[in-house]
Coordinates of C-alpha atoms and ligand atoms in Angstrom, one line a residue:
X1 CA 30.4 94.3 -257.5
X2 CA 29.1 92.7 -254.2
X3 CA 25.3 92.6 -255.0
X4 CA 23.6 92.7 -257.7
X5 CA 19.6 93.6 -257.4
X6 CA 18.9 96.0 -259.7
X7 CA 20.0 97.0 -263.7
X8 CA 20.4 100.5 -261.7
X9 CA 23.4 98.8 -260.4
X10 CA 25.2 99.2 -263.3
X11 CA 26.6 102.0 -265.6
X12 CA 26.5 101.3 -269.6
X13 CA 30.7 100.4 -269.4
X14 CA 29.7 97.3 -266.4
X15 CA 26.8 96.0 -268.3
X16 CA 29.0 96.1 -271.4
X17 CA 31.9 94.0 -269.5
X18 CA 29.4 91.8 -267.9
X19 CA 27.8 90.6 -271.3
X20 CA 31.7 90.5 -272.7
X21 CA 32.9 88.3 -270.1
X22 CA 29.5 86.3 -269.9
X23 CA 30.4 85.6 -274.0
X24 CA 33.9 84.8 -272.7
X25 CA 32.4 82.3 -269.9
X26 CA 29.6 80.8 -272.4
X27 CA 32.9 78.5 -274.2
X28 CA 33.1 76.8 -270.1
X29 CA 30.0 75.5 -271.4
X30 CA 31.3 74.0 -274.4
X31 CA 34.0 71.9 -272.7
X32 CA 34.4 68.5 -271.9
X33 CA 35.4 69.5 -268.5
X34 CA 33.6 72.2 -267.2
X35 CA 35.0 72.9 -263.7
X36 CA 36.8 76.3 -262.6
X37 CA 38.4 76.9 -259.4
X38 CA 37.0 79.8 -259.4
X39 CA 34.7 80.0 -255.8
X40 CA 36.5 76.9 -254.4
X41 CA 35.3 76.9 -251.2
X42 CA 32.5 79.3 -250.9
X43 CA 28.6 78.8 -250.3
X44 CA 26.1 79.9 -252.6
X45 CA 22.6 79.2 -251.3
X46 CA 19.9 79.5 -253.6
X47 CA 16.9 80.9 -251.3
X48 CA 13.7 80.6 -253.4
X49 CA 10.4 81.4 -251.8
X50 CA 9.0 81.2 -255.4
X51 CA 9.2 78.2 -257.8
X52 CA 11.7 78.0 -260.6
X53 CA 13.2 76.4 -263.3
X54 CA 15.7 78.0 -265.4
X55 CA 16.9 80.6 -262.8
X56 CA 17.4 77.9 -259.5
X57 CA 19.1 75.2 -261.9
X58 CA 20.9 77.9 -263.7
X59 CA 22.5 79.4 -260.3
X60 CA 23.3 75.3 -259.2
X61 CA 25.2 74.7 -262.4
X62 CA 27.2 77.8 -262.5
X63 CA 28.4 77.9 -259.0
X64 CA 29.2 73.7 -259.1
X65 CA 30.7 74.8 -262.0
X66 CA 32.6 77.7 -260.0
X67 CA 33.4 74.5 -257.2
X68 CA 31.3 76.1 -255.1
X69 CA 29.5 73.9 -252.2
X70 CA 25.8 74.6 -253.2
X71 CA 22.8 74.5 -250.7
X72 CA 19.2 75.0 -252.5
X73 CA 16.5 76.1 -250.1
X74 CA 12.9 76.3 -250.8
X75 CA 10.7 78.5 -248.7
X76 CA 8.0 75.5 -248.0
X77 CA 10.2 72.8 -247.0
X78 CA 12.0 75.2 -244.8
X79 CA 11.3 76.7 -241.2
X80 CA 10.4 79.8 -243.6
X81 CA 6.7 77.7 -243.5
X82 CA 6.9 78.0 -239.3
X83 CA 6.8 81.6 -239.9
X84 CA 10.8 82.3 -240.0
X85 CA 11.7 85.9 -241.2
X86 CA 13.8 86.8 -244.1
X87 CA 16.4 88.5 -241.5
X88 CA 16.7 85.3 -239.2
X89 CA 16.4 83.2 -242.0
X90 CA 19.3 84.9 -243.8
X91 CA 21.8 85.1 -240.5
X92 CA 21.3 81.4 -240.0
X93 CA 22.2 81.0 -243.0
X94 CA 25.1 83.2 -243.0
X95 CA 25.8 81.6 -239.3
X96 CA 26.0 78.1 -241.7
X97 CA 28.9 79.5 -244.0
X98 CA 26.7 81.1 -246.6
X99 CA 29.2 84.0 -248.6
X100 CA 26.4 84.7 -251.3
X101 CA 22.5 84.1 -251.0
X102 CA 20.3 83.8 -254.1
X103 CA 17.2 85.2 -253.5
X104 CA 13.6 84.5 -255.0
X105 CA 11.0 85.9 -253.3
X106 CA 7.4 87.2 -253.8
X107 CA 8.3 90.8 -252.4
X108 CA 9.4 93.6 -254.3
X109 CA 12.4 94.9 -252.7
X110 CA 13.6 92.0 -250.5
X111 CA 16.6 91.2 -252.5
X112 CA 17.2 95.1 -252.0
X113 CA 16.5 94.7 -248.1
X114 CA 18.8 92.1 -247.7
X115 CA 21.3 94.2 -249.7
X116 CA 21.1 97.1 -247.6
X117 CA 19.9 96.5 -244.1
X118 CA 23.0 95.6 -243.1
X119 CA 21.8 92.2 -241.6
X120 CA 24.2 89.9 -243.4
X121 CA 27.7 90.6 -245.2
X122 CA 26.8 88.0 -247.9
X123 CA 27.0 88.7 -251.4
X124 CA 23.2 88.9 -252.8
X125 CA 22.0 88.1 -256.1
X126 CA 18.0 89.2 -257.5
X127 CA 17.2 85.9 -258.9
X128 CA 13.6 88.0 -259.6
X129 CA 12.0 90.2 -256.9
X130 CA 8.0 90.3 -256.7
X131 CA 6.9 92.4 -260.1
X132 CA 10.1 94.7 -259.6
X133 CA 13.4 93.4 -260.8
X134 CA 15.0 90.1 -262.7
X135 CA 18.4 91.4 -263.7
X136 CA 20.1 87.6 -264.6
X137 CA 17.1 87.5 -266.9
X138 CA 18.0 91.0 -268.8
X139 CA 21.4 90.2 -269.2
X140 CA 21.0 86.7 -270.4
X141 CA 18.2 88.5 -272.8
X142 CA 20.8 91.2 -274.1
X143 CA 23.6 88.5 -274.4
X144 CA 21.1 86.2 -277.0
X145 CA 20.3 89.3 -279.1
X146 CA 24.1 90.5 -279.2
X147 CA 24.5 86.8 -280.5
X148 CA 22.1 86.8 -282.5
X149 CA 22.1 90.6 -283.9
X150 CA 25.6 92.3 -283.4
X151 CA 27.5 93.5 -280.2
X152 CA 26.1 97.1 -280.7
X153 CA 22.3 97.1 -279.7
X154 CA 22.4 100.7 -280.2
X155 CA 18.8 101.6 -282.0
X156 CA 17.6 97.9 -282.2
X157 CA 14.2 97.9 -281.9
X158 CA 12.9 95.6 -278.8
X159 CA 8.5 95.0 -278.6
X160 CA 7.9 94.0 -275.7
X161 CA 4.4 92.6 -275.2
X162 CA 1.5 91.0 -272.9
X163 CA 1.6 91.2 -269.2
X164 CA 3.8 94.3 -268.3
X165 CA 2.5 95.0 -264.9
X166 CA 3.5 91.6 -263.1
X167 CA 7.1 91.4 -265.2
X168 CA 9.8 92.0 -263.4
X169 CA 11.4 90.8 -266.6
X170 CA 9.6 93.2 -268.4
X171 CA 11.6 95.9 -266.1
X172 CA 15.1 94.9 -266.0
X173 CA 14.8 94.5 -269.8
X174 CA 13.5 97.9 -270.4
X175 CA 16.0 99.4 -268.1
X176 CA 19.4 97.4 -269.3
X177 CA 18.2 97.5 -273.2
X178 CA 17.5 101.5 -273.1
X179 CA 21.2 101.8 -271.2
X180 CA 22.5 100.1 -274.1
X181 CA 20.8 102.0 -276.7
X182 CA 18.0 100.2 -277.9
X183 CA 14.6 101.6 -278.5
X184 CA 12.4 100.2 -276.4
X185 CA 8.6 99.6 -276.5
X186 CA 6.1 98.2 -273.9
X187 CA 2.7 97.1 -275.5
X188 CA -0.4 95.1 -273.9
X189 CA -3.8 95.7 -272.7
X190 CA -4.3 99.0 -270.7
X191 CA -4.9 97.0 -267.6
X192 CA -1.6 95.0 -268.2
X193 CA 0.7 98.4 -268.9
X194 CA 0.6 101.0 -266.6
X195 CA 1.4 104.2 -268.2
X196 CA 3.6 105.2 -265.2
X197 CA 6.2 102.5 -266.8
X198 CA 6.9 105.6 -269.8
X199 CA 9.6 106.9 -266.4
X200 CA 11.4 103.7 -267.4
X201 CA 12.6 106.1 -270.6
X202 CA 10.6 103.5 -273.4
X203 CA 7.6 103.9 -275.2
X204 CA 4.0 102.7 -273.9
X205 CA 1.4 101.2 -276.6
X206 CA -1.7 99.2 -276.7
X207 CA -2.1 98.1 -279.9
X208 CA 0.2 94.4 -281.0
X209 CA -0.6 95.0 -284.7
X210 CA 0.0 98.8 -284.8
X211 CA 3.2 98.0 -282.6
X212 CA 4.3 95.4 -285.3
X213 CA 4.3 97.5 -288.5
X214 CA 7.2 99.5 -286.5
X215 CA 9.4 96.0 -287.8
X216 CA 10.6 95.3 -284.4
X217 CA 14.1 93.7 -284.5
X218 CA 12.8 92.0 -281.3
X219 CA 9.8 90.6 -280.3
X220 CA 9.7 89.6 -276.7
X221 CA 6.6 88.0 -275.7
X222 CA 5.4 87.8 -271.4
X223 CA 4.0 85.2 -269.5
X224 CA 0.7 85.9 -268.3
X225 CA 1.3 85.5 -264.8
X226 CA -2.6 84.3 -263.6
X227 CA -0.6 83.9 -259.9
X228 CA -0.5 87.7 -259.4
X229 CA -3.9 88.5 -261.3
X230 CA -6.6 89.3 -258.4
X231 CA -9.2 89.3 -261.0
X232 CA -10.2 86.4 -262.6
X233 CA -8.2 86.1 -265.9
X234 CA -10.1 83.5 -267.4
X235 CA -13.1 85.1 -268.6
X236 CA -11.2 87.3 -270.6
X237 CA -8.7 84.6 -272.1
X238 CA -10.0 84.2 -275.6
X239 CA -10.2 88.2 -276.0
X240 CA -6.5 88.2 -275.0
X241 CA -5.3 85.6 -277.4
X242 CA -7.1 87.8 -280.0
X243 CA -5.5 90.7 -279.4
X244 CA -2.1 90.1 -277.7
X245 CA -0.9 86.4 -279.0
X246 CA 1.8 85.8 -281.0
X247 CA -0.5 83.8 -283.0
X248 CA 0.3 82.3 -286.5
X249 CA -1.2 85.4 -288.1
X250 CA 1.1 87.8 -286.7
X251 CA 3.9 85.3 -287.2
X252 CA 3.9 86.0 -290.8
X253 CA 4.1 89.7 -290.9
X254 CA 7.7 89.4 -288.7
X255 CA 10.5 90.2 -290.4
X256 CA 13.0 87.6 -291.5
X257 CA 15.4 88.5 -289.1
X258 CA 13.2 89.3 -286.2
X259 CA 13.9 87.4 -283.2
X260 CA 11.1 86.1 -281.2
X261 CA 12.4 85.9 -277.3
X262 CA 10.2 84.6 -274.4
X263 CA 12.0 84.4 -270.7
X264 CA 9.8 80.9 -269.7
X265 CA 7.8 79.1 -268.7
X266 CA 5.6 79.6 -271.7
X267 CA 2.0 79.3 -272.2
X268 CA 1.7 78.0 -274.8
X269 CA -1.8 79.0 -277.1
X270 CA -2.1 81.9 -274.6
X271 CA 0.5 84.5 -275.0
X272 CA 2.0 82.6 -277.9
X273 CA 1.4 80.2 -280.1
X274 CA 3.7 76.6 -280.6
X275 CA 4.6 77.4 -284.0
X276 CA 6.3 80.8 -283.0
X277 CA 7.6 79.3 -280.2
X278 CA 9.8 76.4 -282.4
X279 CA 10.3 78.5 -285.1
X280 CA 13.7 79.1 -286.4
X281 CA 13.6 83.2 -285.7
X282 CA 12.7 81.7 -281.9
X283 CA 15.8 82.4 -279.3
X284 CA 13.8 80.7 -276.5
X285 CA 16.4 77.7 -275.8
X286 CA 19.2 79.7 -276.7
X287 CA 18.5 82.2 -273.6
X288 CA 18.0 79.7 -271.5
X289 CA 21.9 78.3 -272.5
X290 CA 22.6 82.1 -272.3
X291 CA 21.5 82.2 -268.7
X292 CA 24.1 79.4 -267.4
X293 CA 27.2 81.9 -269.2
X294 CA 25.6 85.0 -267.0
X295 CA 25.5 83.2 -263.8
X296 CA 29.0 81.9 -263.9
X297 CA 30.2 85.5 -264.6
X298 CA 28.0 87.3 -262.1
X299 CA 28.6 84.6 -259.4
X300 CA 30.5 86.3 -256.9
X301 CA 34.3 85.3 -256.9
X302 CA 37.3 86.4 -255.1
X303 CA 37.5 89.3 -257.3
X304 CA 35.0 91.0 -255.3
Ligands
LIG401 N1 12.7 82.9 -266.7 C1 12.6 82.4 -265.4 O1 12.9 83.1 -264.5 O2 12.1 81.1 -265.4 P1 12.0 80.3 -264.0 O3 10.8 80.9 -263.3 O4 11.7 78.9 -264.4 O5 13.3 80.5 -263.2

């Protein structure tokens, strides 16, 4: 696998042996020393146009820990802010000894375009694409609940709620969880789930509390992403904590063995509520631990 922007990349069997090996690589984690020779000297540059956290300290970790030489580049402190394009600024680069590029970017499809336009030879990794694609994020999300719920997610029932429309996590989860089996379902206000998303193969609701008497094994709650809202979300804030928090109310109708899952930064008192966030059914930490045992698995290596 050269590139990977897209769950579509992979068949049921590679997703499968990604999250295996990922489990295998999570015990690097665990050790004292945690070096591998495994990319000893390659480049990895971590090309954000967008901020980050988890994902752009997650990608450093994992390819130091690879001994990898690491280069993090952030759109604004670049010549990206004199107007440099994605091709030239992906050859130079490349020119500069890059073998794999870590791309963030605002645009749907650019990870794809510098895939396949054939301007670099660079591995390329979707670190999250616009509102299209996050695949790290999926995987690291299907490694917690194999954890946390058995290998075999076949009928495991995933909720996934709040803003749909702007998730590229929201995609890449419905996509990898329904190729592993689950049964998928996308709630949130009409406005925040477009019902074209039903092509995705999951099921489209707009109800939370209807949604929850279905005893979802999963609950995965969504940022409300105010950056790519045109309107103006504030007016309508206290209607959506009504309806579409994961307030302390709905808290206590979850099952025992539910797991609450949120891919960060949360809001907290917006989409959900502290006390689901720290409590014990909550796997919010543990995906972000998840997400360093992806990355050094999915960090290109001389396997490729
Ligand atoms: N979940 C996620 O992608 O978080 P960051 O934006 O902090 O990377």
């Amino acid at each position: 696998m050269k590139h990977l922007v897209s769950i579509r990349d992979l068949d049921k069997t590679e997703a499968l042996e990604l999250l295996d090996s990922a489990q295998g690589m999570s015990q690097v984690n665990d050790r004292s020393i945690k070096k591998l020779p495994t990319l000893r000297g390659r480049t990895v540059v971590n090309l954000f146009y967008e901020n980050s956290t988890r994902t752009r300290i997650s990608f450093e970790i994992a390819a130091k820990r690879l001994s990898a030489d690491v280069i993090n580049v952030s759109a604004d402190s670049s010549s990206v802010s004199k107007g440099e394009s994605l091709k030239d600024t992906a050859q130079t680069l490349e020119a500069l000894g890059a073998d794999c590029i870590v791309i963030r970017h605002p645009m749907s499809g650019a990870a794809q375009q510098l895939a396949g336009m054939g301007w670099v030879n660079s591995s390329i990794i979707n670190a999250g694409d616009g509102t299209h694609e996050h695949p790290t994020q999926a995987l690291l999300d299907a490694l917690t609940i194999q954890q946390r719920l058995g290998s075999d997610l076949t009928g495991c029932r995933v909720l996934i709620i709040g803003d749909v429309k702007h998730s590229r996590v929201a995609r890449s989860n419905a996509l990898l969880l329904s190729l592993l089996g689950a049964d998928v379902q996308l709630a949130g206000p009409v406005s925040l789930v477009p019902m074209d998303l039903s092509a995705l193969g999951v099921r489209i609701s707009h109800d939370f509390d209807i949604a929850l008497e279905s005893t979802p094994d999963v609950v995965m709650m969504l940022r409300v992403q105010r950056e790519r809202m045109l309107e103006n979300f504030q007016e309508s804030e206290a209607e959506y904590v009504n309806q579409w928090s994961l307030s302390r109310k709905r808290l206590s109708v979850l099952g025992d063995k539910s797991l609450i899952m949120h891919p960060g930064p949360i809001n907290r008192g917006l989409e959900i509520c502290s006390d689901a966030a720290e409590d014990s059914r909550s796997t919010i930490l543990q995906q972000v631990k998840n997400g360093l045992a992806c990355l050094l698995y999915t960090s290109p290596s001389p396997r490729d």
